[in-house]
Short mmCIF file of C-alpha atoms in Angstrom, two decimals:
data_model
loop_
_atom_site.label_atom_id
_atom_site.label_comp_id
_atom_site.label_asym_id
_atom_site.label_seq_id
_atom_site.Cartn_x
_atom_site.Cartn_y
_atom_site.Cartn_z
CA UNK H 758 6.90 11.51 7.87
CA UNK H 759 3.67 11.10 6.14
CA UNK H 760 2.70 10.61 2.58
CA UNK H 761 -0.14 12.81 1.27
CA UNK H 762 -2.44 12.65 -2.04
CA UNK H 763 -2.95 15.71 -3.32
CA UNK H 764 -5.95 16.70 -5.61
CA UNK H 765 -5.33 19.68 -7.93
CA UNK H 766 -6.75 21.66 -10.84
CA UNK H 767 -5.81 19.00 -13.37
CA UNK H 768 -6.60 15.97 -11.32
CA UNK H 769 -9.76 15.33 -13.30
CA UNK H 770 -10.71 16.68 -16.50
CA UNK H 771 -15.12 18.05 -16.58
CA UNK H 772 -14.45 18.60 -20.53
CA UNK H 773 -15.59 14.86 -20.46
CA UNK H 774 -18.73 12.85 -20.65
CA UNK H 775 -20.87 12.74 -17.54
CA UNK H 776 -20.11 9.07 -16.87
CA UNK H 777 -16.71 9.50 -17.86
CA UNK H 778 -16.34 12.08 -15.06
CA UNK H 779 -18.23 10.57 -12.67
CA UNK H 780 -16.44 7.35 -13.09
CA UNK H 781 -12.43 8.94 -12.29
CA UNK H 782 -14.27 10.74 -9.40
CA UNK H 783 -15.83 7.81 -7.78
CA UNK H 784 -12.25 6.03 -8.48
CA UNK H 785 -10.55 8.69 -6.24
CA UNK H 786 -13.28 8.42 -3.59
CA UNK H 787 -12.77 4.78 -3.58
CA UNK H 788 -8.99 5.15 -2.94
CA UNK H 789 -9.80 7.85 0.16
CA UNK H 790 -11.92 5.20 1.64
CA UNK H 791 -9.47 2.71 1.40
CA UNK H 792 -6.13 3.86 2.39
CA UNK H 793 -7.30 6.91 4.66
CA UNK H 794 -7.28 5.47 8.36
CA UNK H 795 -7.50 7.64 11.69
CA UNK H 796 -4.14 8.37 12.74
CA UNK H 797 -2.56 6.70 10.24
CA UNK H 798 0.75 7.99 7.49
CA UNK H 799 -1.34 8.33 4.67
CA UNK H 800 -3.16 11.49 4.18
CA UNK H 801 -5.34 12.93 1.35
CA UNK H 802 -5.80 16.88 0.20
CA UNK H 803 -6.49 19.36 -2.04
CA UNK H 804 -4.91 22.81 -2.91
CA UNK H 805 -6.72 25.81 -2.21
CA UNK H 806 -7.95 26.60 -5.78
CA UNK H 807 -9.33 22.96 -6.34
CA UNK H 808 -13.38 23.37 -4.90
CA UNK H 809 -13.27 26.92 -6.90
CA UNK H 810 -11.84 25.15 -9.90
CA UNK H 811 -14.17 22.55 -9.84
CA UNK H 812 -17.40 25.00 -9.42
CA UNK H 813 -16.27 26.91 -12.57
CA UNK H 814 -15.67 23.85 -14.73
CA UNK H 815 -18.95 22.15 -14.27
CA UNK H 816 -20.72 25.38 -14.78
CA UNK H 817 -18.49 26.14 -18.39
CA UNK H 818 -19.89 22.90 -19.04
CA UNK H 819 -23.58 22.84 -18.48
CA UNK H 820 -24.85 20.43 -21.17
CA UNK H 821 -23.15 17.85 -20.54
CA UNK H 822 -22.98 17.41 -17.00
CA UNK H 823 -25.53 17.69 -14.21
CA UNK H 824 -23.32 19.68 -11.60
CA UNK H 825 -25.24 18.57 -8.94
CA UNK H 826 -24.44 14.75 -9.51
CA UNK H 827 -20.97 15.67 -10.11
CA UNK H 828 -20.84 17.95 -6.99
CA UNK H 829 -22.08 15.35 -4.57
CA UNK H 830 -19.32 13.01 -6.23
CA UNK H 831 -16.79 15.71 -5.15
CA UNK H 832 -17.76 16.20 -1.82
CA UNK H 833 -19.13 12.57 -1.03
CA UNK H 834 -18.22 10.80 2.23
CA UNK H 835 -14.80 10.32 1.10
CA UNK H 836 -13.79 12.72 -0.89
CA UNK H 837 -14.75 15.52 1.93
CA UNK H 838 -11.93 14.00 4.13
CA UNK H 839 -9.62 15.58 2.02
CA UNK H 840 -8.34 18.69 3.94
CA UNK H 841 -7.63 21.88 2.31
CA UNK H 842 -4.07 23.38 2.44
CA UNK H 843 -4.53 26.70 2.65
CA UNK H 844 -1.08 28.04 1.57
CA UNK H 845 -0.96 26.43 -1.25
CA UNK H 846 -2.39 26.54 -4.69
CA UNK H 847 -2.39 23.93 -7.33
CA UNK H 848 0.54 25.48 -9.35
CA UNK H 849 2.67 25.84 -5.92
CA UNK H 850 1.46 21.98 -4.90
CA UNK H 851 3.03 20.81 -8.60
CA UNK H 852 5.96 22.61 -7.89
CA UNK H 853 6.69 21.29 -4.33
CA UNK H 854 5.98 17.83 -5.95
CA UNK H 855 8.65 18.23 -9.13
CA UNK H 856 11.38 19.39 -6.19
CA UNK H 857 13.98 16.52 -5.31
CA UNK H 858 12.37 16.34 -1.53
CA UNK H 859 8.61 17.21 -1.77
CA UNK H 860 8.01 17.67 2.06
CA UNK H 861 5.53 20.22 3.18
CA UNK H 862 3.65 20.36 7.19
CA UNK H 863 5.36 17.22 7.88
CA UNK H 864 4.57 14.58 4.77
CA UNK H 865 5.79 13.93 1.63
CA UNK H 866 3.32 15.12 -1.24
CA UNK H 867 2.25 13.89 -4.74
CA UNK H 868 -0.61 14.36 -7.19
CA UNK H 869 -3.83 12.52 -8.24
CA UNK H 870 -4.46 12.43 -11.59
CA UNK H 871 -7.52 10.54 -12.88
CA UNK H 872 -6.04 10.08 -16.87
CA UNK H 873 -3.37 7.38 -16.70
CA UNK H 874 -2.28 9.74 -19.65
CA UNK H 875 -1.88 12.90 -17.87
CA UNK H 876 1.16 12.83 -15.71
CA UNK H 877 1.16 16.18 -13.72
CA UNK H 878 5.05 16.12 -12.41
CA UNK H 879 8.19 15.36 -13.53
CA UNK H 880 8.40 13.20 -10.90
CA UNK H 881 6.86 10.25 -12.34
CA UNK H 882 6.81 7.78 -9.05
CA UNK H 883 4.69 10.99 -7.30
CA UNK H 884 1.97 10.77 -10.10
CA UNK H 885 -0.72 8.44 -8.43
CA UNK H 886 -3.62 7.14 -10.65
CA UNK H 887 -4.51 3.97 -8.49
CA UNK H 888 -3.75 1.56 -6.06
CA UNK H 889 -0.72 0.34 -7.34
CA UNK H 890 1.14 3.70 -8.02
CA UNK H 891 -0.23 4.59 -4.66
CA UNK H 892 1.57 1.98 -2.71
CA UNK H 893 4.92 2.45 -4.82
CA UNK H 894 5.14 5.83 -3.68
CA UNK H 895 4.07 5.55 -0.23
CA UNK H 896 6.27 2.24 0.24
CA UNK H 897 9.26 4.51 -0.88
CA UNK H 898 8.23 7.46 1.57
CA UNK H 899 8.55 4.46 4.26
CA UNK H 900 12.10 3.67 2.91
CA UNK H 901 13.33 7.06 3.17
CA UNK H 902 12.00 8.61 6.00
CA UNK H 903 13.34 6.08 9.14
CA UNK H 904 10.86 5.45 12.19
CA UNK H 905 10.58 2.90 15.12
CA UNK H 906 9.83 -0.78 14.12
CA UNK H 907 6.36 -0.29 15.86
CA UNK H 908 5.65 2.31 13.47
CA UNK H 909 6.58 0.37 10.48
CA UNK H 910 4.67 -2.20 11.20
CA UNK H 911 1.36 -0.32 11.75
CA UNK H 912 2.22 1.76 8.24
CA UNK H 913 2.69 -1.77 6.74
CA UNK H 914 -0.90 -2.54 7.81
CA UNK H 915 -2.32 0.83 6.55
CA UNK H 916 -0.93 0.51 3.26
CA UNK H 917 -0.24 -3.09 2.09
CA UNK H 918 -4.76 -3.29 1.81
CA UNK H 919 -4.87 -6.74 -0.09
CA UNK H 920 -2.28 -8.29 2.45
CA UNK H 921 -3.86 -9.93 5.27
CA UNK H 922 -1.52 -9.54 8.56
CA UNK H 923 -1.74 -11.66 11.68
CA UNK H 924 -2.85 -9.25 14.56
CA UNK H 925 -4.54 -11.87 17.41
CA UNK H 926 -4.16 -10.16 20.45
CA UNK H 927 -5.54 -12.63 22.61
CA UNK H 928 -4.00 -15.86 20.94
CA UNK H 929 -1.76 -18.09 23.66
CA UNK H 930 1.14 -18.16 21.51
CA UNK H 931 1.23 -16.25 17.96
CA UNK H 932 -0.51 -12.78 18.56
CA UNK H 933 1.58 -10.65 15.85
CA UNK H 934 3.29 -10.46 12.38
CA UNK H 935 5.27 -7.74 14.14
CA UNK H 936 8.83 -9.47 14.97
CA UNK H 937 10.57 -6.45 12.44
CA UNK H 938 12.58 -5.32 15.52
CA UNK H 939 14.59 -8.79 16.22
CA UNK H 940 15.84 -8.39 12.25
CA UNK H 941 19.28 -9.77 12.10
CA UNK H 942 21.87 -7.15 11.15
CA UNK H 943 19.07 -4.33 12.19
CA UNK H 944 15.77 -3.29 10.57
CA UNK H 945 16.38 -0.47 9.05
CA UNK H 946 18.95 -2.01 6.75
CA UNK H 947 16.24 -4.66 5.67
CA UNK H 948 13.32 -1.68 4.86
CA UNK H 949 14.03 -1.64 0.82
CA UNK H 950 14.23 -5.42 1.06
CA UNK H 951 10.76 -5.41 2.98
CA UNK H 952 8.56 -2.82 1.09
CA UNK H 953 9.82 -4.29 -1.90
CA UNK H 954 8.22 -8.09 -1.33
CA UNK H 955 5.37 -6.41 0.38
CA UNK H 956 4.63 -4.17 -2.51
CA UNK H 957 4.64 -6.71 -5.36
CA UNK H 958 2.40 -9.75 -2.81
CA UNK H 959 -0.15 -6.64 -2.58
CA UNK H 960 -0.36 -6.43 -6.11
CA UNK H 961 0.09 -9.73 -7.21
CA UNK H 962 -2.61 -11.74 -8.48
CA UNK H 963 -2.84 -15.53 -6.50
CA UNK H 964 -3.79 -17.97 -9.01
CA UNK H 965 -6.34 -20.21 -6.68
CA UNK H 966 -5.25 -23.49 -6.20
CA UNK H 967 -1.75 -23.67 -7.14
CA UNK H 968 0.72 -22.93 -4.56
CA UNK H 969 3.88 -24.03 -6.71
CA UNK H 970 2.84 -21.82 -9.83
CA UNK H 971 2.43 -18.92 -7.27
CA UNK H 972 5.73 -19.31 -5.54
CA UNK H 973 7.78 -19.05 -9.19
CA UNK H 974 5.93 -16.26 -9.80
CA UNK H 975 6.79 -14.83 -6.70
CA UNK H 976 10.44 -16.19 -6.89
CA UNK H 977 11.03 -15.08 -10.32
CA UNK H 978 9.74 -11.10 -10.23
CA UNK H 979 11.56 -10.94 -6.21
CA UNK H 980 14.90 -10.12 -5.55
CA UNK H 981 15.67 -13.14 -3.06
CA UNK H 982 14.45 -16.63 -2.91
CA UNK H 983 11.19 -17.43 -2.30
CA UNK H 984 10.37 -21.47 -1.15
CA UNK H 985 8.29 -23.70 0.83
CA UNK H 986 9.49 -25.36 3.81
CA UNK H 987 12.68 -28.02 3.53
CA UNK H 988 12.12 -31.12 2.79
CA UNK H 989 12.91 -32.74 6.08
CA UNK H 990 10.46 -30.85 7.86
CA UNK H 991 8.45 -33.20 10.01
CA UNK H 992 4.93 -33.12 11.96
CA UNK H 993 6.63 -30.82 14.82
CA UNK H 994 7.67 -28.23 12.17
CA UNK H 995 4.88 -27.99 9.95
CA UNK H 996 2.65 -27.44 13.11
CA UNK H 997 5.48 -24.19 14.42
CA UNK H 998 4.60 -22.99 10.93
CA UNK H 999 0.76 -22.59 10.89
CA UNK H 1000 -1.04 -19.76 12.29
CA UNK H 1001 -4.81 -18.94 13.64
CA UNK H 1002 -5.99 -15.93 12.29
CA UNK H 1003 -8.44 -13.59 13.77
CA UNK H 1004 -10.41 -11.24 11.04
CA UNK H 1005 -13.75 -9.17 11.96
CA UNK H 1006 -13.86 -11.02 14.84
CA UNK H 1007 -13.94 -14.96 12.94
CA UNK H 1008 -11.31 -17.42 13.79
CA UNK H 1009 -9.28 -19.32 11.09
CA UNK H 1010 -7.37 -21.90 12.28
CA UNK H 1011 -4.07 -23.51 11.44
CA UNK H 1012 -3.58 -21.33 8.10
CA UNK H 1013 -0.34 -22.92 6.74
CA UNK H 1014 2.62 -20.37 7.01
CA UNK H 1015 5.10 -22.13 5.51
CA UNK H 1016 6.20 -20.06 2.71
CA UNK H 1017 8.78 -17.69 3.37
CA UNK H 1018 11.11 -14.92 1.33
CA UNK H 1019 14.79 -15.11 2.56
CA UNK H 1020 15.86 -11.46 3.60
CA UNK H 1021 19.25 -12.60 2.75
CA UNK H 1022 21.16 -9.19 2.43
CA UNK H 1023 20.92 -5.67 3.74
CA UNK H 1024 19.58 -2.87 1.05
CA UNK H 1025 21.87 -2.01 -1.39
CA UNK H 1026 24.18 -4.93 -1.29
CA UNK H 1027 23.48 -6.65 -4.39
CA UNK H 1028 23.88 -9.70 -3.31
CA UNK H 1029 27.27 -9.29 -1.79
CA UNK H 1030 28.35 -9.33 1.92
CA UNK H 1031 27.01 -10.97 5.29
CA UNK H 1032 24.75 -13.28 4.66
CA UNK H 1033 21.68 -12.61 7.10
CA UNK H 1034 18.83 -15.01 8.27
CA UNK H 1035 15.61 -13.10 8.67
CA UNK H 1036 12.81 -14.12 6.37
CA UNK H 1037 8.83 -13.17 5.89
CA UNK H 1038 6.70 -16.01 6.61
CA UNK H 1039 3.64 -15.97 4.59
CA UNK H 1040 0.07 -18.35 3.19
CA UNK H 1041 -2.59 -18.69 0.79
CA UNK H 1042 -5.13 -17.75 2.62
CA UNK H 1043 -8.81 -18.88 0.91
CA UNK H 1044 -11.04 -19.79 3.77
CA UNK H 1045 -13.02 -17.06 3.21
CA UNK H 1046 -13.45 -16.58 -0.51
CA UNK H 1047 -11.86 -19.93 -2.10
CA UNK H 1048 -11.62 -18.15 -5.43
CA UNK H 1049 -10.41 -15.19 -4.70
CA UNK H 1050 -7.21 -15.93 -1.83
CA UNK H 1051 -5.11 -13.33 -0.11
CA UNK H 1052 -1.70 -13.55 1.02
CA UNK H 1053 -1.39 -13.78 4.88
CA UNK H 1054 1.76 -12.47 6.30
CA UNK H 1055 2.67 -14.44 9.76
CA UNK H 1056 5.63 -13.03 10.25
CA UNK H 1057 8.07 -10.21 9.28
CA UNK H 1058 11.62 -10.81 11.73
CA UNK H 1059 14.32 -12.98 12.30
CA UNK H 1060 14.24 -16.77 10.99
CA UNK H 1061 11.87 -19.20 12.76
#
């Protein structure tokens, strides 16, 4: 199951200023270009009645906006990758997304709306205005519509954008973040627990330079513990727990991994029942841009 963006009548409003307008449409274009990905789950459309919408707004309003500039916004390298669903117009699209499952062709639909203020369901987790309520939805289409661990992991890559994931194909020993399938207790039990730490490290803002401030932070807004390595760790152990990265081609070596969020119960549990001992092993990562680190994810599985 896929999750798809949907633009519609009232996705942007062309009673506004020029820049105004231009500005929530280049915002849109920006979140095509970074979240659409060839073959990935996350889609991008637009109902039938949006490009005839559009053409009759901007020419109701003629002085204040050139409909040319506003036109080339619309159907810009990004924005034209957003397919049209023929069946559908923008008052059956709102519909489908207020139902309790909003499934159409095989994905799981929701709305763009470029006013924070302008919610356009009743669904309010479907109303996407940027990257953040982007990833909250599509990390809960993940949790509710099951799929191999191979899968997962590729969807976590497509959607967690600010994460950095290890993916070093040709590496002797550490080639993958992928270990989701040897999950203690089973995967799928651990997918809430999962999208949940991965959602809030995408959105989280590292504070450079200060690994302990960053772990409360971490430890105080997640649901399980969050820590460094014991204290009795020796040479041997700190060197299991780094990781070379490979990114456009550049080697980064011996990024410390040590961090790690304890996946200590299934989904649901509330802290009650089996204990389990998977974790996701995680850095700082700042070799590229010291001031402005990423979280590197090493390892999503069982406990190393």
């Amino acid at each position: 199951m896929k999750a798809n963006i949907c633009f519609v009548s009232e996705s942007f409003d062309f009673s506004k200023e020029q820049e105004s307008v231009a500005l929530s449409i280049k915002a849109s274009s920006e979140l095509v270009e970074k979240y659409l990905k060839d073959d990935g789950f996350i889609s991008f459309s637009k109902s039938n009645d949006f490009d005839e919408m559009a053409a009759n707004e901007l020419f109701q309003h003629p002085q204040h906006l050139d409909a040319g500039t506003i036109m080339g916004l619309l159907y810009d390298a990004n924005m034209g990758k957003a397919s049209t669903i023929a069946e559908l117009d923008s008052e059956a699209v709102v519909a489908l997304v207020d139902a309790a499952k909003p499934e159409y062709d095989g994905a799981w639909m929701s709305l763009y709306s470029s006013d924070s203020n302008n919610t356009l369901t009743t669904q309010l987790h479907r109303n996407i205005i940027d990257d953040s309520s982007l990833v909250k939805f599509c990390s809960g289409v993940l949790v509710n519509n099951p799929r191999t661990h191979g899968e997962y992991a590729k969807s976590f890559v497509q959607l967690y954008r600010n994460l950095i994931f290890l993916d070093y194909p040709g590496h002797p020993k550490n080639t993958t973040f992928d270990s989701i399938r040897k999950t203690e207790g089973g995967y799928q039990l651990f997918i809430q627990g999962i999208t949940d730490c991965l959602t809030f490290m995408d959105q989280y803002e590292i504070i450079p330079h200060d690994s302990q401030n960053n772990l409360n932070n971490l430890n105080a807004n997640l649901d399980f513990p969050v820590t460094p390595e014991g204290t009795g760790k020796n040479k041997r152990t700190i060197a299991a727990l780094k990781r070379d990265f490979l990114i456009n081609n550049v080697e980064y070596k011996n990024v410390n991994c040590e961090y790690h969020y304890k996946l200590e119960r299934i989904d649901g549990a509330n802290g009650k029942g089996t204990y389990f001992f998977n974790r996701i092993y995680f850095g700082f990562f700042n070799k590229i841009d010291p001031g402005n680190p990423q979280i590197a994810i090493a390892h999503i599985g069982e406990h190393l």
